[in-house]
Amino acid sequence: MTPVPIRYGARPCSLVVCRGCCCGDPRKNPGMDHAGQLARLRAAAAASGGRLLVRTSDCLGPCAQANVLVVQPSTEGRRRGGRAAWIGWSADDDCLDEVLAWTEAGGPGVSPPPATLALQMIDPPKN
């Protein structure tokens, strides 16, 4: 995996992690370490040297597929045709491993998603 060079003013790949009514709620997904998951993603972003950003959202919408996160392409990924990838059922460590490996490889538009992660991709909600 070759890191994608960042040009001045370029936006890195980013993760938007739902932490609203269902995602991140121990009542919906008991036994999950929701705070630990978010801490792990933030630690990966801190270690990325600015190649990954992580932020949270109160609610992304598709609650039946909680936990939901969105992988947004970098400036380079968008230039290459990458679009945001919505991922459902992202509460386990295997999914996070794949998300982090994909973003390290460049994310949408730069690198194809791992095959098993592609199976977890969902449609964004219609407004």
Tab-separated table of N, CA and C in Angstrom:
chain	number	residue	atom	x	y	z
A	1	MET	N	0.836	-1.179	0.000
A	1	MET	CA	0.000	0.000	0.000
A	1	MET	C	0.882	1.243	0.000
A	2	THR	N	0.773	1.997	-1.044
A	2	THR	CA	1.516	3.239	-1.133
A	2	THR	C	0.632	4.374	-0.661
A	3	PRO	N	1.111	5.150	0.337
A	3	PRO	CA	0.281	6.273	0.779
A	3	PRO	C	0.086	7.289	-0.339
A	4	VAL	N	-1.062	7.903	-0.326
A	4	VAL	CA	-1.383	8.918	-1.317
A	4	VAL	C	-0.778	10.239	-0.852
A	5	PRO	N	0.068	10.873	-1.674
A	5	PRO	CA	0.638	12.154	-1.257
A	5	PRO	C	-0.456	13.217	-1.154
A	6	ILE	N	-0.286	14.093	-0.182
A	6	ILE	CA	-1.276	15.150	0.024
A	6	ILE	C	-0.702	16.460	-0.496
A	7	ARG	N	-1.444	17.077	-1.383
A	7	ARG	CA	-1.056	18.384	-1.893
A	7	ARG	C	-1.614	19.461	-0.967
A	8	TYR	N	-0.975	20.629	-0.990
A	8	TYR	CA	-1.440	21.733	-0.166
A	8	TYR	C	-2.898	22.023	-0.474
A	9	GLY	N	-3.704	22.120	0.557
A	9	GLY	CA	-5.112	22.428	0.398
A	9	GLY	C	-5.969	21.227	0.050
A	10	ALA	N	-5.343	20.072	-0.137
A	10	ALA	CA	-6.105	18.877	-0.485
A	10	ALA	C	-6.818	18.339	0.754
A	11	ARG	N	-7.985	17.809	0.534
A	11	ARG	CA	-8.763	17.210	1.618
A	11	ARG	C	-8.416	15.723	1.709
A	12	PRO	N	-8.131	15.237	2.907
A	12	PRO	CA	-7.846	13.812	3.044
A	12	PRO	C	-9.124	12.983	3.032
A	13	CYS	N	-8.959	11.695	2.949
A	13	CYS	CA	-10.078	10.770	3.105
A	13	CYS	C	-10.651	10.983	4.510
A	14	SER	N	-11.953	10.888	4.659
A	14	SER	CA	-12.531	11.105	5.986
A	14	SER	C	-13.615	10.077	6.286
A	15	LEU	N	-13.802	9.833	7.562
A	15	LEU	CA	-14.849	8.943	8.051
A	15	LEU	C	-15.844	9.764	8.841
A	16	VAL	N	-17.115	9.569	8.555
A	16	VAL	CA	-18.181	10.162	9.351
A	16	VAL	C	-18.843	8.993	10.075
A	17	VAL	N	-18.770	9.022	11.390
A	17	VAL	CA	-19.253	7.924	12.211
A	17	VAL	C	-20.560	8.340	12.879
A	18	CYS	N	-21.606	7.582	12.645
A	18	CYS	CA	-22.897	7.885	13.253
A	18	CYS	C	-22.846	7.548	14.735
A	19	ARG	N	-23.326	8.461	15.532
A	19	ARG	CA	-23.416	8.256	16.977
A	19	ARG	C	-24.727	8.843	17.489
A	20	GLY	N	-25.795	8.577	16.752
A	20	GLY	CA	-27.089	9.142	17.081
A	20	GLY	C	-27.977	8.207	17.860
A	21	CYS	N	-29.231	8.165	17.464
A	21	CYS	CA	-30.255	7.461	18.228
A	21	CYS	C	-30.022	5.961	18.303
A	22	CYS	N	-29.456	5.359	17.289
A	22	CYS	CA	-29.264	3.899	17.264
A	22	CYS	C	-27.793	3.516	17.230
A	23	CYS	N	-27.039	4.147	16.358
A	23	CYS	CA	-25.614	3.838	16.241
A	23	CYS	C	-24.894	4.357	17.485
A	24	GLY	N	-24.071	3.538	18.036
A	24	GLY	CA	-23.342	3.954	19.222
A	24	GLY	C	-24.160	3.866	20.484
A	25	ASP	N	-25.360	3.327	20.405
A	25	ASP	CA	-26.244	3.223	21.563
A	25	ASP	C	-26.166	1.810	22.143
A	26	PRO	N	-25.712	1.679	23.381
A	26	PRO	CA	-25.599	0.349	23.979
A	26	PRO	C	-26.943	-0.377	24.106
A	27	ARG	N	-28.052	0.348	24.084
A	27	ARG	CA	-29.358	-0.324	24.131
A	27	ARG	C	-29.664	-1.027	22.812
A	28	LYS	N	-29.227	-0.456	21.706
A	28	LYS	CA	-29.457	-1.056	20.386
A	28	LYS	C	-28.463	-2.195	20.130
A	29	ASN	N	-27.225	-1.970	20.490
A	29	ASN	CA	-26.156	-2.958	20.287
A	29	ASN	C	-25.444	-3.206	21.620
A	30	PRO	N	-26.084	-3.938	22.518
A	30	PRO	CA	-25.463	-4.170	23.829
A	30	PRO	C	-24.185	-5.010	23.684
A	31	GLY	N	-23.267	-4.747	24.578
A	31	GLY	CA	-22.018	-5.505	24.577
A	31	GLY	C	-20.966	-4.952	23.641
A	32	MET	N	-21.299	-3.955	22.856
A	32	MET	CA	-20.328	-3.341	21.944
A	32	MET	C	-19.625	-2.201	22.667
A	33	ASP	N	-18.353	-2.068	22.406
A	33	ASP	CA	-17.579	-0.973	22.986
A	33	ASP	C	-17.613	0.202	22.007
A	34	HIS	N	-18.706	0.940	22.031
A	34	HIS	CA	-18.890	2.043	21.089
A	34	HIS	C	-17.842	3.130	21.272
A	35	ALA	N	-17.546	3.458	22.533
A	35	ALA	CA	-16.525	4.480	22.801
A	35	ALA	C	-15.152	3.984	22.346
A	36	GLY	N	-14.881	2.703	22.543
A	36	GLY	CA	-13.611	2.122	22.119
A	36	GLY	C	-13.452	2.136	20.613
A	37	GLN	N	-14.558	1.890	19.896
A	37	GLN	CA	-14.531	1.915	18.437
A	37	GLN	C	-14.167	3.322	17.953
A	38	LEU	N	-14.820	4.307	18.506
A	38	LEU	CA	-14.543	5.679	18.099
A	38	LEU	C	-13.114	6.078	18.470
A	39	ALA	N	-12.663	5.664	19.650
A	39	ALA	CA	-11.283	5.957	20.065
A	39	ALA	C	-10.279	5.321	19.100
A	40	ARG	N	-10.565	4.106	18.666
A	40	ARG	CA	-9.676	3.419	17.718
A	40	ARG	C	-9.600	4.175	16.394
A	41	LEU	N	-10.737	4.636	15.891
A	41	LEU	CA	-10.750	5.388	14.630
A	41	LEU	C	-10.007	6.711	14.782
A	42	ARG	N	-10.214	7.378	15.906
A	42	ARG	CA	-9.527	8.661	16.137
A	42	ARG	C	-8.020	8.463	16.290
A	43	ALA	N	-7.611	7.371	16.930
A	43	ALA	CA	-6.180	7.075	17.058
A	43	ALA	C	-5.565	6.825	15.682
A	44	ALA	N	-6.283	6.104	14.820
A	44	ALA	CA	-5.793	5.859	13.463
A	44	ALA	C	-5.664	7.171	12.698
A	45	ALA	N	-6.614	8.061	12.873
A	45	ALA	CA	-6.539	9.365	12.206
A	45	ALA	C	-5.343	10.159	12.710
A	46	ALA	N	-5.119	10.141	14.018
A	46	ALA	CA	-3.983	10.868	14.591
A	46	ALA	C	-2.655	10.308	14.078
A	47	ALA	N	-2.596	8.996	13.888
A	47	ALA	CA	-1.371	8.344	13.417
A	47	ALA	C	-1.182	8.466	11.906
A	48	SER	N	-2.185	8.933	11.198
A	48	SER	CA	-2.132	8.965	9.730
A	48	SER	C	-1.325	10.123	9.161
A	49	GLY	N	-0.915	11.029	9.992
A	49	GLY	CA	-0.172	12.180	9.483
A	49	GLY	C	-1.012	13.093	8.614
A	50	GLY	N	-2.308	13.168	8.901
A	50	GLY	CA	-3.191	14.052	8.152
A	50	GLY	C	-3.830	13.417	6.929
A	51	ARG	N	-3.641	12.105	6.733
A	51	ARG	CA	-4.246	11.432	5.576
A	51	ARG	C	-5.649	10.918	5.862
A	52	LEU	N	-6.097	11.028	7.126
A	52	LEU	CA	-7.425	10.561	7.510
A	52	LEU	C	-8.011	11.496	8.558
A	53	LEU	N	-9.268	11.848	8.360
A	53	LEU	CA	-10.009	12.630	9.346
A	53	LEU	C	-11.173	11.785	9.841
A	54	VAL	N	-11.544	11.962	11.092
A	54	VAL	CA	-12.700	11.271	11.663
A	54	VAL	C	-13.569	12.306	12.340
A	55	ARG	N	-14.860	12.237	12.053
A	55	ARG	CA	-15.817	13.099	12.751
A	55	ARG	C	-17.068	12.288	13.025
A	56	THR	N	-17.917	12.822	13.876
A	56	THR	CA	-19.153	12.119	14.214
A	56	THR	C	-20.359	12.911	13.734
A	57	SER	N	-21.461	12.189	13.614
A	57	SER	CA	-22.741	12.782	13.241
A	57	SER	C	-23.779	12.303	14.247
A	58	ASP	N	-24.746	13.150	14.536
A	58	ASP	CA	-25.814	12.736	15.451
A	58	ASP	C	-26.653	11.616	14.857
A	59	CYS	N	-26.935	11.675	13.571
A	59	CYS	CA	-27.714	10.606	12.944
A	59	CYS	C	-27.510	10.668	11.434
A	60	LEU	N	-27.105	9.543	10.859
A	60	LEU	CA	-26.935	9.473	9.409
A	60	LEU	C	-28.171	8.926	8.705
A	61	GLY	N	-29.075	8.282	9.468
A	61	GLY	CA	-30.351	7.910	8.879
A	61	GLY	C	-30.729	6.451	8.811
A	62	PRO	N	-29.952	5.583	8.196
A	62	PRO	CA	-30.414	4.194	8.045
A	62	PRO	C	-30.228	3.379	9.332
A	63	CYS	N	-31.070	3.661	10.309
A	63	CYS	CA	-30.924	3.082	11.652
A	63	CYS	C	-31.044	1.561	11.672
A	64	ALA	N	-31.750	0.979	10.735
A	64	ALA	CA	-31.892	-0.483	10.705
A	64	ALA	C	-30.567	-1.167	10.389
A	65	GLN	N	-29.597	-0.406	9.884
A	65	GLN	CA	-28.302	-0.973	9.532
A	65	GLN	C	-27.185	-0.471	10.444
A	66	ALA	N	-27.552	-0.086	11.673
A	66	ALA	CA	-26.582	0.437	12.640
A	66	ALA	C	-25.538	-0.635	12.964
A	67	ASN	N	-24.397	-0.177	13.201
A	67	ASN	CA	-23.763	1.118	13.184
A	67	ASN	C	-23.405	1.501	11.752
A	68	VAL	N	-23.592	2.760	11.424
A	68	VAL	CA	-23.348	3.255	10.069
A	68	VAL	C	-22.162	4.204	10.093
A	69	LEU	N	-21.342	4.109	9.056
A	69	LEU	CA	-20.291	5.105	8.861
A	69	LEU	C	-20.181	5.384	7.369
A	70	VAL	N	-19.629	6.534	7.051
A	70	VAL	CA	-19.468	6.949	5.658
A	70	VAL	C	-17.985	7.219	5.415
A	71	VAL	N	-17.460	6.616	4.366
A	71	VAL	CA	-16.080	6.859	3.953
A	71	VAL	C	-16.134	7.867	2.810
A	72	GLN	N	-15.633	9.059	3.071
A	72	GLN	CA	-15.648	10.106	2.050
A	72	GLN	C	-14.298	10.165	1.351
A	73	PRO	N	-14.311	10.313	0.037
A	73	PRO	CA	-13.041	10.316	-0.697
A	73	PRO	C	-12.212	11.565	-0.420
A	74	SER	N	-10.923	11.399	-0.610
A	74	SER	CA	-10.005	12.536	-0.556
A	74	SER	C	-10.221	13.392	-1.801
A	75	THR	N	-9.549	14.509	-1.857
A	75	THR	CA	-9.598	15.347	-3.057
A	75	THR	C	-9.141	14.538	-4.271
A	76	GLU	N	-8.068	13.787	-4.112
A	76	GLU	CA	-7.565	12.972	-5.215
A	76	GLU	C	-8.565	11.881	-5.592
A	77	GLY	N	-9.163	11.242	-4.585
A	77	GLY	CA	-10.157	10.212	-4.853
A	77	GLY	C	-11.361	10.760	-5.598
A	78	ARG	N	-11.806	11.943	-5.204
A	78	ARG	CA	-12.944	12.564	-5.884
A	78	ARG	C	-12.568	12.925	-7.320
A	79	ARG	N	-11.344	13.407	-7.501
A	79	ARG	CA	-10.876	13.743	-8.851
A	79	ARG	C	-10.893	12.505	-9.749
A	80	ARG	N	-10.646	11.346	-9.161
A	80	ARG	CA	-10.632	10.087	-9.910
A	80	ARG	C	-12.018	9.433	-9.992
A	81	GLY	N	-13.032	10.117	-9.532
A	81	GLY	CA	-14.395	9.611	-9.651
A	81	GLY	C	-14.951	8.944	-8.408
A	82	GLY	N	-14.207	8.956	-7.313
A	82	GLY	CA	-14.671	8.334	-6.076
A	82	GLY	C	-15.833	9.092	-5.457
A	83	ARG	N	-16.750	8.375	-4.878
A	83	ARG	CA	-17.900	8.950	-4.180
A	83	ARG	C	-17.984	8.365	-2.786
A	84	ALA	N	-18.717	9.009	-1.929
A	84	ALA	CA	-18.862	8.540	-0.552
A	84	ALA	C	-19.417	7.119	-0.526
A	85	ALA	N	-18.842	6.305	0.331
A	85	ALA	CA	-19.284	4.922	0.496
A	85	ALA	C	-19.951	4.790	1.863
A	86	TRP	N	-21.209	4.394	1.862
A	86	TRP	CA	-21.973	4.203	3.095
A	86	TRP	C	-21.826	2.743	3.515
A	87	ILE	N	-21.444	2.532	4.753
A	87	ILE	CA	-21.204	1.179	5.254
A	87	ILE	C	-22.086	0.941	6.468
A	88	GLY	N	-22.858	-0.135	6.403
A	88	GLY	CA	-23.723	-0.513	7.516
A	88	GLY	C	-23.130	-1.670	8.291
A	89	TRP	N	-23.696	-1.911	9.449
A	89	TRP	CA	-23.286	-3.015	10.320
A	89	TRP	C	-21.778	-2.962	10.593
A	90	SER	N	-21.294	-1.768	10.929
A	90	SER	CA	-19.846	-1.544	11.071
A	90	SER	C	-19.358	-1.624	12.514
A	91	ALA	N	-20.073	-2.327	13.362
A	91	ALA	CA	-19.732	-2.313	14.782
A	91	ALA	C	-18.632	-3.290	15.192
A	92	ASP	N	-18.161	-4.152	14.298
A	92	ASP	CA	-17.165	-5.130	14.750
A	92	ASP	C	-15.747	-4.762	14.310
A	93	ASP	N	-14.783	-5.372	14.964
A	93	ASP	CA	-13.377	-5.071	14.704
A	93	ASP	C	-12.948	-5.445	13.291
A	94	ASP	N	-13.498	-6.528	12.740
A	94	ASP	CA	-13.129	-6.919	11.374
A	94	ASP	C	-13.503	-5.833	10.376
A	95	CYS	N	-14.675	-5.268	10.551
A	95	CYS	CA	-15.111	-4.189	9.658
A	95	CYS	C	-14.183	-2.983	9.804
A	96	LEU	N	-13.872	-2.616	11.042
A	96	LEU	CA	-12.973	-1.470	11.250
A	96	LEU	C	-11.606	-1.731	10.641
A	97	ASP	N	-11.099	-2.967	10.774
A	97	ASP	CA	-9.814	-3.309	10.153
A	97	ASP	C	-9.859	-3.022	8.656
A	98	GLU	N	-10.937	-3.442	8.016
A	98	GLU	CA	-11.060	-3.258	6.571
A	98	GLU	C	-11.237	-1.785	6.190
A	99	VAL	N	-12.026	-1.066	6.959
A	99	VAL	CA	-12.216	0.362	6.686
A	99	VAL	C	-10.882	1.092	6.801
A	100	LEU	N	-10.144	0.813	7.856
A	100	LEU	CA	-8.864	1.498	8.061
A	100	LEU	C	-7.834	1.098	7.001
A	101	ALA	N	-7.807	-0.162	6.609
A	101	ALA	CA	-6.894	-0.586	5.539
A	101	ALA	C	-7.251	0.105	4.227
A	102	TRP	N	-8.558	0.212	3.950
A	102	TRP	CA	-8.997	0.860	2.717
A	102	TRP	C	-8.632	2.335	2.704
A	103	THR	N	-8.861	3.025	3.824
A	103	THR	CA	-8.530	4.452	3.860
A	103	THR	C	-7.019	4.657	3.786
A	104	GLU	N	-6.252	3.753	4.388
A	104	GLU	CA	-4.792	3.858	4.302
A	104	GLU	C	-4.315	3.684	2.860
A	105	ALA	N	-5.012	2.844	2.115
A	105	ALA	CA	-4.671	2.627	0.703
A	105	ALA	C	-5.170	3.756	-0.194
A	106	GLY	N	-5.936	4.687	0.357
A	106	GLY	CA	-6.407	5.832	-0.422
A	106	GLY	C	-7.897	6.015	-0.423
A	107	GLY	N	-8.659	4.954	-0.153
A	107	GLY	CA	-10.119	5.074	-0.069
A	107	GLY	C	-10.793	5.205	-1.417
A	108	PRO	N	-12.061	5.642	-1.416
A	108	PRO	CA	-12.857	5.717	-2.643
A	108	PRO	C	-12.166	6.504	-3.757
A	109	GLY	N	-12.169	5.923	-4.939
A	109	GLY	CA	-11.592	6.575	-6.101
A	109	GLY	C	-10.115	6.281	-6.291
A	110	VAL	N	-9.428	5.922	-5.220
A	110	VAL	CA	-7.995	5.647	-5.300
A	110	VAL	C	-7.727	4.148	-5.230
A	111	SER	N	-8.477	3.474	-4.393
A	111	SER	CA	-8.285	2.045	-4.177
A	111	SER	C	-9.652	1.370	-4.078
A	112	PRO	N	-9.803	0.173	-4.628
A	112	PRO	CA	-11.091	-0.514	-4.485
A	112	PRO	C	-11.277	-0.989	-3.045
A	113	PRO	N	-12.517	-1.058	-2.575
A	113	PRO	CA	-12.750	-1.544	-1.213
A	113	PRO	C	-12.487	-3.045	-1.125
A	114	PRO	N	-12.116	-3.535	0.059
A	114	PRO	CA	-12.024	-4.981	0.233
A	114	PRO	C	-13.374	-5.618	-0.102
A	115	ALA	N	-13.343	-6.818	-0.665
A	115	ALA	CA	-14.571	-7.480	-1.132
A	115	ALA	C	-15.599	-7.656	-0.015
A	116	THR	N	-15.155	-8.042	1.158
A	116	THR	CA	-16.131	-8.248	2.235
A	116	THR	C	-16.716	-6.924	2.711
A	117	LEU	N	-15.937	-5.849	2.647
A	117	LEU	CA	-16.465	-4.537	3.016
A	117	LEU	C	-17.501	-4.085	1.992
A	118	ALA	N	-17.269	-4.389	0.735
A	118	ALA	CA	-18.229	-4.030	-0.313
A	118	ALA	C	-19.596	-4.657	-0.046
A	119	LEU	N	-19.619	-5.826	0.586
A	119	LEU	CA	-20.884	-6.473	0.923
A	119	LEU	C	-21.662	-5.720	1.997
A	120	GLN	N	-20.985	-4.885	2.760
A	120	GLN	CA	-21.640	-4.117	3.818
A	120	GLN	C	-22.061	-2.724	3.357
A	121	MET	N	-21.785	-2.383	2.122
A	121	MET	CA	-22.144	-1.059	1.626
A	121	MET	C	-23.646	-0.967	1.434
A	122	ILE	N	-24.177	0.171	1.835
A	122	ILE	CA	-25.615	0.409	1.785
A	122	ILE	C	-25.891	1.684	1.005
A	123	ASP	N	-27.136	1.849	0.592
A	123	ASP	CA	-27.528	3.074	-0.092
A	123	ASP	C	-27.726	4.181	0.938
A	124	PRO	N	-27.293	5.398	0.590
A	124	PRO	CA	-27.571	6.513	1.488
A	124	PRO	C	-29.077	6.770	1.546
A	125	PRO	N	-29.546	7.361	2.640
A	125	PRO	CA	-30.970	7.644	2.721
A	125	PRO	C	-31.386	8.668	1.676
A	126	LYS	N	-32.595	8.538	1.213
A	126	LYS	CA	-33.152	9.509	0.266
A	126	LYS	C	-33.743	10.658	1.085
A	127	ASN	N	-33.452	11.861	0.660
A	127	ASN	CA	-33.976	13.030	1.399
A	127	ASN	C	-35.409	13.291	1.062
